[in-house]
Short mmCIF file of C-alpha atoms in Angstrom, two decimals:
data_model
loop_
_atom_site.label_atom_id
_atom_site.label_comp_id
_atom_site.label_asym_id
_atom_site.label_seq_id
_atom_site.Cartn_x
_atom_site.Cartn_y
_atom_site.Cartn_z
CA UNK A 344 100.51 163.26 177.47
CA UNK A 345 103.34 164.03 179.90
CA UNK A 346 102.47 164.43 183.58
CA UNK A 347 104.85 165.45 186.37
CA UNK A 348 103.80 164.58 189.93
CA UNK A 349 105.56 166.59 192.65
CA UNK A 350 105.54 165.29 196.21
CA UNK A 351 107.46 165.16 199.48
CA UNK A 352 106.91 161.38 199.71
CA UNK A 353 106.83 158.45 197.30
CA UNK A 354 106.82 154.74 198.11
CA UNK A 355 109.20 152.88 198.23
CA UNK A 356 111.72 155.73 198.45
CA UNK A 357 110.36 157.69 201.41
CA UNK A 358 107.15 156.95 203.29
CA UNK A 359 105.59 158.65 206.30
CA UNK A 360 101.95 158.00 205.47
CA UNK A 361 99.38 157.40 202.76
CA UNK A 362 100.72 160.23 200.58
CA UNK A 363 103.71 158.03 199.72
CA UNK A 364 101.49 155.10 198.74
CA UNK A 365 99.37 157.27 196.46
CA UNK A 366 102.30 158.94 194.69
CA UNK A 367 104.05 155.57 194.40
CA UNK A 368 101.06 153.97 192.67
CA UNK A 369 99.01 156.53 190.71
CA UNK A 370 101.76 157.31 188.14
CA UNK A 371 102.34 153.60 187.58
CA UNK A 372 98.69 153.01 186.74
CA UNK A 373 98.52 156.15 184.63
CA UNK A 374 101.48 154.90 182.59
CA UNK A 375 99.70 151.58 182.09
CA UNK A 376 96.77 153.59 180.74
CA UNK A 377 98.97 155.35 178.19
CA UNK A 378 100.35 158.52 179.78
CA UNK A 379 103.97 159.42 180.49
CA UNK A 380 103.78 160.08 184.23
CA UNK A 381 106.87 160.97 186.26
CA UNK A 382 107.53 161.80 189.92
CA UNK A 383 109.81 164.46 191.41
CA UNK A 384 110.63 164.32 195.12
CA UNK A 385 113.40 165.32 197.56
CA UNK A 386 116.58 163.28 197.96
CA UNK A 387 116.64 162.19 201.60
CA UNK A 388 119.35 160.33 203.49
CA UNK A 389 117.43 157.15 204.15
CA UNK A 390 117.63 153.39 203.64
CA UNK A 391 116.52 153.51 200.03
CA UNK A 392 118.92 156.20 198.88
CA UNK A 393 121.81 154.67 200.79
CA UNK A 394 121.16 151.27 199.19
CA UNK A 395 120.99 152.53 195.58
CA UNK A 396 123.24 154.30 193.14
CA UNK A 397 122.15 157.50 191.43
CA UNK A 398 123.08 159.36 188.29
CA UNK A 399 123.07 163.16 187.98
CA UNK A 400 120.99 164.43 185.07
CA UNK A 401 121.02 168.15 185.88
CA UNK A 402 122.96 170.61 188.05
CA UNK A 403 121.88 174.12 188.92
CA UNK A 404 121.80 176.94 191.44
CA UNK A 405 118.72 178.42 193.05
CA UNK A 406 118.18 181.72 194.81
CA UNK A 407 116.19 181.79 198.04
CA UNK A 408 116.28 185.31 199.42
CA UNK A 409 119.93 186.32 199.70
CA UNK A 410 121.09 182.72 199.77
CA UNK A 411 122.35 180.77 196.77
CA UNK A 412 122.11 177.00 196.90
CA UNK A 413 123.42 174.43 194.46
CA UNK A 414 121.21 171.47 193.61
CA UNK A 415 121.24 168.35 191.49
CA UNK A 416 118.52 166.29 189.86
CA UNK A 417 119.24 162.59 190.32
CA UNK A 418 117.75 159.41 188.93
CA UNK A 419 118.29 155.93 190.38
CA UNK A 420 120.26 153.40 188.39
CA UNK A 421 118.76 149.96 187.72
CA UNK A 422 115.43 150.66 189.40
CA UNK A 423 112.09 149.95 187.75
CA UNK A 424 109.22 151.47 189.71
CA UNK A 425 106.79 151.60 186.82
CA UNK A 426 107.47 155.32 186.35
CA UNK A 427 110.45 157.65 186.06
CA UNK A 428 111.55 159.12 189.37
CA UNK A 429 113.64 162.27 189.79
CA UNK A 430 115.14 163.28 193.13
CA UNK A 431 116.13 166.83 194.06
CA UNK A 432 119.40 166.89 195.98
CA UNK A 433 119.96 170.02 198.07
CA UNK A 434 122.52 168.77 200.61
CA UNK A 435 122.13 171.59 203.16
CA UNK A 436 118.36 171.20 203.42
CA UNK A 437 116.96 167.96 202.04
CA UNK A 438 119.65 165.32 202.51
CA UNK A 439 118.44 164.43 206.01
CA UNK A 440 117.37 161.23 207.73
CA UNK A 441 113.89 162.68 208.24
CA UNK A 442 111.17 163.72 205.81
CA UNK A 443 109.51 166.39 207.97
CA UNK A 444 110.97 168.70 210.62
CA UNK A 445 110.77 172.14 212.24
CA UNK A 446 112.60 173.88 209.36
CA UNK A 447 110.28 172.70 206.61
CA UNK A 448 109.47 176.19 205.30
CA UNK A 449 112.98 176.62 203.96
CA UNK A 450 113.41 172.97 203.00
CA UNK A 451 110.30 172.60 200.89
CA UNK A 452 110.40 176.10 199.46
CA UNK A 453 113.90 175.38 198.15
CA UNK A 454 112.62 172.05 196.81
CA UNK A 455 109.79 173.76 194.90
CA UNK A 456 112.07 176.42 193.42
CA UNK A 457 114.60 173.79 192.34
CA UNK A 458 111.88 171.72 190.67
CA UNK A 459 110.62 174.67 188.62
CA UNK A 460 114.16 175.86 187.79
CA UNK A 461 114.84 172.38 186.41
CA UNK A 462 111.56 172.04 184.51
CA UNK A 463 111.99 175.32 182.61
CA UNK A 464 115.39 174.10 181.37
CA UNK A 465 113.91 170.98 179.80
CA UNK A 466 113.31 170.92 176.06
CA UNK A 467 110.00 169.10 176.48
CA UNK A 468 107.69 170.74 178.98
CA UNK A 469 105.00 168.69 180.73
CA UNK A 470 101.38 168.86 179.67
CA UNK A 471 100.20 168.93 183.29
CA UNK A 472 101.93 169.50 186.64
CA UNK A 473 100.24 167.63 189.48
CA UNK A 474 101.17 168.82 192.99
CA UNK A 475 100.49 166.91 196.21
CA UNK A 476 99.82 168.53 199.61
CA UNK A 477 101.12 171.79 201.05
CA UNK A 478 104.83 170.94 200.58
CA UNK A 479 104.24 171.69 196.88
CA UNK A 480 101.46 174.25 197.35
CA UNK A 481 103.35 177.31 196.11
CA UNK A 482 104.14 175.76 192.72
CA UNK A 483 100.79 176.65 191.05
CA UNK A 484 101.22 180.24 192.25
CA UNK A 485 104.83 180.48 191.04
CA UNK A 486 103.91 178.99 187.65
CA UNK A 487 101.25 181.66 187.12
CA UNK A 488 102.69 184.79 188.70
CA UNK A 489 106.49 184.71 188.74
CA UNK A 490 108.08 186.08 185.58
CA UNK A 491 110.98 183.65 185.81
CA UNK A 492 108.56 180.78 185.20
CA UNK A 493 106.39 182.43 182.51
CA UNK A 494 107.06 179.44 180.19
CA UNK A 495 104.86 177.43 182.55
CA UNK A 496 101.99 179.90 182.82
CA UNK A 497 99.75 178.08 180.36
CA UNK A 498 100.48 174.59 181.66
CA UNK A 499 97.55 173.29 183.73
CA UNK A 500 98.24 172.69 187.41
CA UNK A 501 96.34 170.14 189.50
CA UNK A 502 96.61 170.20 193.27
CA UNK A 503 95.53 167.27 195.46
CA UNK A 504 94.70 167.76 199.13
CA UNK A 505 95.66 164.60 200.96
CA UNK A 506 95.09 166.09 204.41
CA UNK A 507 93.84 169.64 204.99
CA UNK A 508 94.85 169.62 208.66
CA UNK A 509 98.43 170.39 207.63
CA UNK A 510 98.78 173.63 205.66
CA UNK A 511 102.45 174.67 205.85
CA UNK A 512 101.82 178.10 207.41
CA UNK A 513 104.71 180.55 207.71
CA UNK A 514 105.17 184.21 208.56
CA UNK A 515 105.15 187.09 206.10
CA UNK A 516 108.65 187.80 207.42
CA UNK A 517 109.85 185.04 205.10
CA UNK A 518 108.15 186.31 201.97
CA UNK A 519 111.51 187.35 200.49
CA UNK A 520 112.43 183.64 200.26
CA UNK A 521 109.90 183.34 197.43
CA UNK A 522 111.20 184.44 194.00
CA UNK A 523 110.22 188.01 193.09
CA UNK A 524 106.58 188.47 192.03
CA UNK A 525 104.25 191.47 191.57
CA UNK A 526 103.07 192.55 195.03
CA UNK A 527 99.57 192.96 193.60
CA UNK A 528 99.31 189.16 193.86
CA UNK A 529 100.23 188.94 197.54
CA UNK A 530 96.61 188.24 198.44
CA UNK A 531 96.93 184.82 196.80
CA UNK A 532 99.59 183.89 199.37
CA UNK A 533 97.84 185.21 202.45
CA UNK A 534 95.23 183.49 204.57
CA UNK A 535 94.42 184.69 208.07
CA UNK A 536 97.51 186.93 208.24
CA UNK A 537 100.06 184.28 207.35
CA UNK A 538 101.39 182.73 204.19
CA UNK A 539 99.45 179.52 203.74
CA UNK A 540 100.75 177.20 200.98
CA UNK A 541 97.64 175.00 201.06
CA UNK A 542 95.32 178.00 200.69
CA UNK A 543 97.60 179.43 197.99
CA UNK A 544 97.34 176.19 196.02
CA UNK A 545 93.55 176.14 196.30
CA UNK A 546 93.41 179.70 194.97
CA UNK A 547 96.03 179.27 192.25
CA UNK A 548 95.73 175.74 190.84
CA UNK A 549 93.60 175.15 187.76
CA UNK A 550 91.89 172.22 189.45
CA UNK A 551 91.80 171.00 193.06
CA UNK A 552 91.08 167.42 194.04
CA UNK A 553 90.80 165.51 197.29
CA UNK A 554 91.24 161.81 197.87
CA UNK A 555 87.58 160.89 198.28
CA UNK A 556 84.21 162.46 197.36
CA UNK A 557 82.98 162.52 200.96
CA UNK A 558 86.12 164.26 202.19
CA UNK A 559 85.59 167.04 199.66
CA UNK A 560 82.12 167.64 201.06
CA UNK A 561 83.42 167.51 204.64
CA UNK A 562 86.06 170.15 203.86
CA UNK A 563 83.34 172.69 203.15
CA UNK A 564 82.36 172.54 206.83
CA UNK A 565 85.56 171.33 208.54
CA UNK A 566 88.91 172.22 206.96
CA UNK A 567 91.00 173.71 209.76
CA UNK A 568 90.10 177.27 208.83
CA UNK A 569 89.77 176.91 205.05
CA UNK A 570 86.05 176.10 204.91
CA UNK A 571 84.96 179.36 203.28
CA UNK A 572 87.79 179.22 200.74
CA UNK A 573 86.99 175.68 199.65
CA UNK A 574 83.30 176.51 199.42
CA UNK A 575 84.02 179.58 197.30
CA UNK A 576 86.32 177.59 194.99
CA UNK A 577 84.02 174.57 194.82
CA UNK A 578 83.46 174.93 191.07
CA UNK A 579 87.00 173.71 190.44
CA UNK A 580 87.09 171.13 193.25
CA UNK A 581 86.28 167.43 193.04
CA UNK A 582 86.87 164.27 195.03
CA UNK A 583 88.50 161.27 193.36
CA UNK A 584 88.77 158.19 195.56
CA UNK A 585 92.28 156.83 196.01
CA UNK A 586 93.04 153.29 194.98
CA UNK A 587 95.65 150.82 196.17
CA UNK A 588 98.50 149.18 194.32
CA UNK A 589 97.14 145.66 193.91
CA UNK A 590 100.54 144.43 192.76
CA UNK A 591 102.08 145.37 196.11
CA UNK A 592 99.03 144.45 198.18
CA UNK A 593 98.14 140.96 196.97
CA UNK A 594 97.96 138.02 199.43
CA UNK A 595 98.53 135.57 196.58
CA UNK A 596 101.98 136.98 195.75
CA UNK A 597 102.98 138.83 198.95
CA UNK A 598 106.44 137.64 200.05
CA UNK A 599 106.06 139.49 203.36
CA UNK A 600 103.37 137.20 204.79
CA UNK A 601 103.73 133.77 206.40
CA UNK A 602 101.44 131.96 203.98
CA UNK A 603 100.30 133.26 200.59
CA UNK A 604 96.61 132.75 199.89
CA UNK A 605 93.80 133.62 197.53
CA UNK A 606 90.03 133.60 197.72
CA UNK A 607 89.79 129.81 197.46
CA UNK A 608 92.10 129.15 200.42
CA UNK A 609 91.78 132.37 202.39
CA UNK A 610 90.66 130.63 205.59
CA UNK A 611 93.74 128.42 205.84
CA UNK A 612 96.03 131.20 204.59
CA UNK A 613 94.73 133.73 207.08
CA UNK A 614 94.93 131.21 209.88
CA UNK A 615 98.60 130.53 209.07
CA UNK A 616 99.38 134.24 209.25
CA UNK A 617 97.33 134.60 212.42
CA UNK A 618 99.19 131.69 214.02
CA UNK A 619 102.50 133.35 213.09
CA UNK A 620 101.41 136.69 214.57
CA UNK A 621 100.07 135.16 217.76
CA UNK A 622 103.18 133.08 218.25
CA UNK A 623 105.43 136.12 217.73
CA UNK A 624 103.46 138.35 220.10
CA UNK A 625 102.31 135.80 222.68
CA UNK A 626 98.60 135.90 221.82
CA UNK A 627 96.02 133.11 221.70
CA UNK A 628 95.09 132.30 218.07
CA UNK A 629 91.62 130.92 218.84
CA UNK A 630 90.39 134.38 219.89
CA UNK A 631 89.21 137.01 217.40
CA UNK A 632 92.20 139.25 216.66
CA UNK A 633 91.70 143.02 216.36
CA UNK A 634 94.58 145.16 215.09
CA UNK A 635 95.44 148.82 214.71
CA UNK A 636 98.09 149.98 212.24
CA UNK A 637 98.94 153.67 212.11
CA UNK A 638 100.02 156.84 213.85
CA UNK A 639 99.27 157.25 217.55
CA UNK A 640 97.71 160.69 217.29
CA UNK A 641 94.32 162.19 218.11
CA UNK A 642 93.49 162.44 214.40
CA UNK A 643 93.45 158.63 214.31
CA UNK A 644 91.47 158.35 217.56
CA UNK A 645 94.50 156.94 219.38
CA UNK A 646 93.91 159.03 222.51
CA UNK A 647 90.88 156.77 223.14
CA UNK A 648 92.85 153.53 222.93
CA UNK A 649 93.96 153.07 226.54
CA UNK A 650 90.44 153.31 227.95
CA UNK A 651 88.93 151.49 224.95
CA UNK A 652 91.39 148.59 225.09
CA UNK A 653 90.95 148.28 228.87
CA UNK A 654 87.18 148.02 228.43
CA UNK A 655 87.36 145.57 225.53
CA UNK A 656 90.05 143.31 227.00
CA UNK A 657 88.32 143.20 230.37
CA UNK A 658 84.84 142.39 229.06
CA UNK A 659 85.35 140.51 225.78
CA UNK A 660 87.20 137.31 224.93
CA UNK A 661 89.40 138.90 222.24
CA UNK A 662 93.01 139.74 221.40
CA UNK A 663 94.36 143.14 220.32
CA UNK A 664 97.65 143.86 218.54
CA UNK A 665 98.86 147.39 217.83
CA UNK A 666 101.51 148.67 215.42
CA UNK A 667 102.23 152.38 215.54
CA UNK A 668 104.07 155.35 216.95
CA UNK A 669 103.43 159.01 217.63
CA UNK A 670 102.46 160.67 220.90
CA UNK A 671 105.03 159.55 223.48
CA UNK A 672 102.55 159.58 226.36
CA UNK A 673 100.20 157.35 224.40
CA UNK A 674 103.08 155.04 223.50
CA UNK A 675 103.94 154.56 227.18
CA UNK A 676 100.32 154.01 228.19
CA UNK A 677 99.78 151.42 225.49
CA UNK A 678 103.00 149.57 226.29
CA UNK A 679 101.90 149.20 229.93
CA UNK A 680 98.79 147.26 228.89
CA UNK A 681 101.02 144.43 227.64
CA UNK A 682 101.91 143.27 231.14
CA UNK A 683 98.37 143.84 232.40
CA UNK A 684 96.76 141.64 229.74
CA UNK A 685 99.26 138.92 228.78
CA UNK A 686 98.16 136.59 225.98
CA UNK A 687 95.39 139.05 225.08
CA UNK A 688 97.28 142.21 224.10
CA UNK A 689 100.58 143.35 222.68
CA UNK A 690 102.04 146.42 220.98
CA UNK A 691 104.90 147.12 218.59
CA UNK A 692 105.86 150.76 219.00
CA UNK A 693 107.39 151.99 215.76
CA UNK A 694 106.75 151.11 212.15
CA UNK A 695 107.59 147.93 210.27
CA UNK A 696 106.39 147.50 206.69
CA UNK A 697 106.73 143.71 206.75
CA UNK A 698 104.85 143.42 210.03
CA UNK A 699 102.04 145.60 208.66
CA UNK A 700 101.54 143.12 205.80
CA UNK A 701 101.49 140.23 208.28
CA UNK A 702 98.90 142.03 210.39
CA UNK A 703 96.61 142.73 207.44
CA UNK A 704 96.88 139.07 206.51
CA UNK A 705 96.55 137.54 209.99
CA UNK A 706 94.01 139.80 211.68
CA UNK A 707 90.29 139.19 211.79
CA UNK A 708 89.35 142.86 212.22
CA UNK A 709 91.06 146.22 211.59
CA UNK A 710 90.35 149.20 213.88
CA UNK A 711 90.07 152.65 212.23
CA UNK A 712 88.35 155.04 214.67
CA UNK A 713 89.75 158.10 212.87
CA UNK A 714 88.42 161.58 213.59
CA UNK A 715 89.78 162.68 210.21
CA UNK A 716 90.27 160.26 207.31
CA UNK A 717 90.45 161.97 203.90
CA UNK A 718 90.48 158.63 202.13
CA UNK A 719 92.14 155.94 204.18
CA UNK A 720 94.14 153.18 202.57
CA UNK A 721 94.39 150.81 205.52
CA UNK A 722 90.77 149.71 205.19
CA UNK A 723 91.36 148.93 201.50
CA UNK A 724 94.49 146.92 202.33
CA UNK A 725 92.58 144.99 204.99
CA UNK A 726 89.70 144.25 202.61
CA UNK A 727 92.18 142.97 200.04
CA UNK A 728 93.47 140.50 202.66
CA UNK A 729 90.04 139.44 203.90
CA UNK A 730 90.25 141.42 207.15
CA UNK A 731 87.03 143.18 208.15
CA UNK A 732 87.24 146.92 208.96
CA UNK A 733 85.73 148.61 212.02
CA UNK A 734 85.59 152.33 211.32
CA UNK A 735 84.17 155.76 212.06
CA UNK A 736 81.65 156.74 209.37
CA UNK A 737 83.56 159.68 207.88
CA UNK A 738 85.52 160.69 204.77
CA UNK A 739 86.86 157.90 202.63
CA UNK A 740 85.86 155.32 205.24
CA UNK A 741 82.23 156.16 204.50
CA UNK A 742 82.96 155.82 200.77
CA UNK A 743 84.60 152.38 201.01
CA UNK A 744 82.97 150.51 203.91
CA UNK A 745 79.32 149.46 204.12
CA UNK A 746 77.97 148.32 207.47
CA UNK A 747 77.10 144.67 207.80
CA UNK A 748 73.60 145.62 209.00
CA UNK A 749 72.99 147.23 205.60
CA UNK A 750 74.07 144.19 203.61
CA UNK A 751 77.72 145.20 203.67
CA UNK A 752 80.85 143.82 205.26
CA UNK A 753 82.16 146.17 207.95
CA UNK A 754 81.24 147.68 211.28
CA UNK A 755 80.66 151.45 211.13
CA UNK A 756 79.80 153.82 213.95
CA UNK A 757 78.91 157.51 214.10
CA UNK A 758 79.51 157.77 217.87
CA UNK A 759 83.31 157.87 217.79
CA UNK A 760 83.73 157.65 221.56
CA UNK A 761 85.09 154.86 223.73
CA UNK A 762 81.54 153.59 224.21
CA UNK A 763 80.65 153.87 220.52
CA UNK A 764 83.77 152.10 219.31
CA UNK A 765 83.38 149.42 222.00
CA UNK A 766 79.89 148.67 220.70
CA UNK A 767 81.34 148.09 217.21
CA UNK A 768 84.02 145.78 218.63
CA UNK A 769 81.33 143.88 220.54
CA UNK A 770 79.23 143.53 217.38
CA UNK A 771 82.27 142.22 215.51
CA UNK A 772 83.03 139.73 218.28
CA UNK A 773 79.50 138.37 218.04
CA UNK A 774 79.82 138.18 214.26
CA UNK A 775 83.08 136.22 214.61
CA UNK A 776 81.23 133.44 216.42
CA UNK A 777 79.26 132.66 213.25
CA UNK A 778 82.08 130.97 211.31
CA UNK A 779 80.08 130.41 208.12
CA UNK A 780 79.16 134.12 207.82
CA UNK A 781 82.72 135.10 208.70
CA UNK A 782 84.17 132.91 205.94
CA UNK A 783 81.57 134.08 203.43
CA UNK A 784 82.29 137.73 204.19
CA UNK A 785 86.06 137.26 203.92
CA UNK A 786 85.74 135.77 200.46
CA UNK A 787 83.29 138.45 199.38
CA UNK A 788 85.45 141.42 200.41
CA UNK A 789 88.58 139.98 198.81
CA UNK A 790 86.81 140.35 195.46
CA UNK A 791 86.12 144.09 195.87
CA UNK A 792 88.15 146.08 193.36
CA UNK A 793 89.97 149.01 194.96
CA UNK A 794 92.75 149.11 192.37
CA UNK A 795 93.99 152.37 190.92
CA UNK A 796 92.65 151.59 187.42
CA UNK A 797 89.37 153.49 187.71
CA UNK A 798 90.86 156.41 189.68
CA UNK A 799 93.83 156.76 187.34
CA UNK A 800 91.41 157.00 184.42
CA UNK A 801 89.44 159.74 186.20
CA UNK A 802 92.62 161.77 186.69
CA UNK A 803 93.59 161.28 183.05
CA UNK A 804 90.17 162.53 181.94
CA UNK A 805 90.62 165.52 184.24
CA UNK A 806 94.01 166.30 182.69
CA UNK A 807 92.55 166.07 179.18
CA UNK A 808 89.76 168.48 180.05
CA UNK A 809 92.31 171.02 181.30
CA UNK A 810 94.72 170.63 178.39
CA UNK A 811 92.07 171.59 175.84
CA UNK A 812 91.83 175.01 177.52
CA UNK A 813 95.57 175.55 177.99
#
């Protein structure tokens, strides 16, 4: 069974968020389970592509409106990711230092057309095409309704919603950029008087998945305008919980952390990483260490951080370390706290993959007060490293974290306000003082299996069920 995953991101080539981690892991685990899973993504001008050599396997030209663009399909030389990776090189549009920008309509539309132009030239067609997020949302429509791609009409398409907040809207003025199709199908493209790639994918794909069961249910009542559509298409929608790549995220083999450790020596291993972190950022290692790793945006609850951190640092004997970037006003506010609370607080504005591993390893607690969290991977990474999550009870967080008061291992709240989150931090601080329970919980959560094995098998079974009707 041959599967092609199509995505704007894929770790380790280009990563902005969790989408990259999913697309960089799911195909690997599917291949281990017996499929032939490949990934197609854009060729960006970034550290990975500049550090590797690539071979051209196909050259072509695509039409986008009145414009003709040349493109190449590249593969990296001497790179074993656990799956075949193909990169679409369109120099004018995709070969940029950024993944996302203001001109993404043209960029990702050209990417999708190039991908399909290349696929129809191949002797062996895929059994399933699996698209990820709105950047690939027009592919299921084009496969079914554009004559140029009629060879693909009977190939099942699966579309995964990683985050329904972002839908790729663009004006009907740009409809001529899409290859010619019968105007009788224009309703599949339209949602609320604009072309909406995410809505188009939900209407056109054979099967729609989200990245956790709870998020699928939440989308029926809160999906940034698509609630009625998702409810009406619910018969072909399902939630499959993401996993994590346990080969990348493994404290016993992780070269990015100060001291490798397993379940038997997690206390000493975590303490070594905590000592390293506290020394680097001027914090006191005897205090419970709370960390946040992620984007500084309202979706992640980051607009609450200044007031929340002030309250927590003033009233509790704790340390807080933040790694993230996003809203510039929030960045400035959070940097100012460093001088106000020396030895108790620090912030690294930006993103650093190595530092994120060190923080998962060295922290005692991870903060995830997200307002929207389709699945969440950070809480799974933290659990893998024996770090206890503190989270809003929504989406995938609800599916992966059980509150300590219910015999679980985390601290959940439904009041996602400064006061509500503060109460969870206070509960965690009190829990930290019981060292025997803390050590017991760390060892327990490190044994929880959040690998991709089970999820990859669910996707494979989904593909098989679609193929029998193709």
